[in-house]
Amino acid sequence: MKLPYAEPFRIKMTEEIHQSTRAEREQWLKEAHYNLFNLKSSQVFIDLLTDSGTGAMSDKQWAAMMTGDESYAGSKSFEQLQETVHKITGYTYLLPTHQGRAAENVLFSVLVKEGNIIPGNSHFDTTKGHIEFRKAHAVDCTVDEAFDIDNLYPFKGNIDLDKLEQVYQTYPKEKIPFCLVTITCNSSGGQPVSMENIRQVKELSDRYEIPIIFDAARFAENAYFIKTREKGQENRTIKEIAKEVFSYGIGMTMSSKKDGLVNIGGFIALKDEHLYREASNFTIIFEGFITYGGMAGRDMAALAVGLDEATEFGYLESRISQVEYLGHQMMELGIPVQQPIGGHAVFIDALRFLPKIKRQEYPAQTLANEIYKEAGIRCVEIGTLLADRDPKTRENRYPKLELVRLAIPRKTYTQNHMDYIAAAVKNVFDRRSAIEKGYQIVWEPNILRHFTVKLEEI
Ligand SMILES: *Cc1c(COP(=O)(O)O)cnc(C)c1O
């Protein structure tokens, strides 16, 4: 009998979480103005809002916390982090930052100018924010397969080479500071980019003399998918794959809250000393001195260990198999989910789940709220609330898909929790025809409304 995968760790410390009654949850949700971001974590039983900074650390990471060096300049913890980043990415120059968007802020302050064009694969929200804040434009060149949630294409994070070349032909190279490759592609559902695609993007970009930068928040999960799905890669280690991927870029921004396996932190890593010098100035203004950049020494020490552990196959197999397990549970129960299941989350298709709810009544938000009421599970809307209004017309922008994302924190929940989640969603699915009304907005801010919007039941 083939042995199933099992977590390559055991649990040494636990944290109590509380079950509540449906009546309590209905009251709390009302008090939260039907916005799950407004709930207290104590009102949540299983929290799937995000996988960012919500994971558990290993005993070795906790041990590293105790030996963190808090020197302002040149700390040992910085050196450890630099060595590890160099070993894994091949990049020599490291600038720590307090999280991923801060790395974007620092690096883009050097590279992105008004009127610039930044092609890439479904840029992440904060990344797009930092591009548009500088009056530059992000051009999405993701393959079309990404937008069909039933398409089983194994690398739905890939860049469409024709779309990319179109951008390179339309604008002069002075206008395109870099091509941004996001691994895995968060906005298309934690979908991976293949090694072959990265090589092709590199070759094409070389012809137009455009460098590549990686948004590498989930680079280890991406390497796992390359190893397990791409022909010719199966016998390589995760670290070998990651290093080859990074060899095609001039640098990376990182949100350490994902594949760094820590609760806070980020960094920029670069090949080139000149670019590093320029970015250093912005690090000092925005983040802190160049050897800590907003991070405590102990957090850098834990991150150094975390990066090493995140790039081990056993950990990645248990991580991604757990997400897959939940996705397959739901598929067996007939729940419409995005396929293939992504690396960090399961996405439910709310339009198919709740066909009676009109687009202007926020079907994905309605579904997320129903799942909370059902079982105290908090997930997040990736739909019309998130897509926000058109800045000019102030009309709702209706994205192609209305999704509910169930993001799985790393090393935090057990298989029983996954079964519980699947059962809860199934219960909502069974009573879906009784869910006939959604929500309307009673108050919203001017931008990024999903975080603070207030809703009421129709
Ligand atoms: C989370 C994330 C970021 C931003 O990082 P923060 O640490 O949340 O600031 C950038 N890009 C991608 C792909 C991400 O997933």
XYZ file of C-alpha atoms and ligand atoms in Angstrom, residues 52 99-102 104 124 126-127 182 184 186 215 217-218 254-258 265, ligand 1:
36
model
C -0.348 35.872 5.236
C 6.663 43.400 4.811
C 6.162 42.708 1.108
C 4.506 45.986 0.097
C 7.334 47.872 1.776
C 7.683 47.131 -3.423
C -1.054 41.560 -6.745
C -0.493 46.182 -3.341
C 1.934 45.767 -6.231
C 4.574 36.722 -9.620
C 2.800 31.708 -7.513
C -1.851 35.041 -6.090
C 7.273 38.981 -6.816
C 5.875 35.678 -1.935
C 5.096 31.997 -2.684
C 9.371 39.158 -0.956
C 6.534 39.038 1.516
C 8.093 36.848 4.210
C 4.611 36.386 5.688
C 4.009 33.701 3.071
C 8.642 40.727 7.394
C 1.054 39.310 0.158
C 1.613 39.657 -1.132
C 2.259 40.882 -1.344
C 2.332 41.961 -0.280
O 2.988 41.544 0.855
P 2.627 42.053 2.315
O 3.613 41.344 3.162
O 1.209 41.687 2.606
O 2.817 43.537 2.340
C 2.796 41.116 -2.601
N 2.694 40.213 -3.596
C 2.076 39.030 -3.421
C 2.004 38.058 -4.552
C 1.509 38.714 -2.200
O 0.870 37.552 -2.045
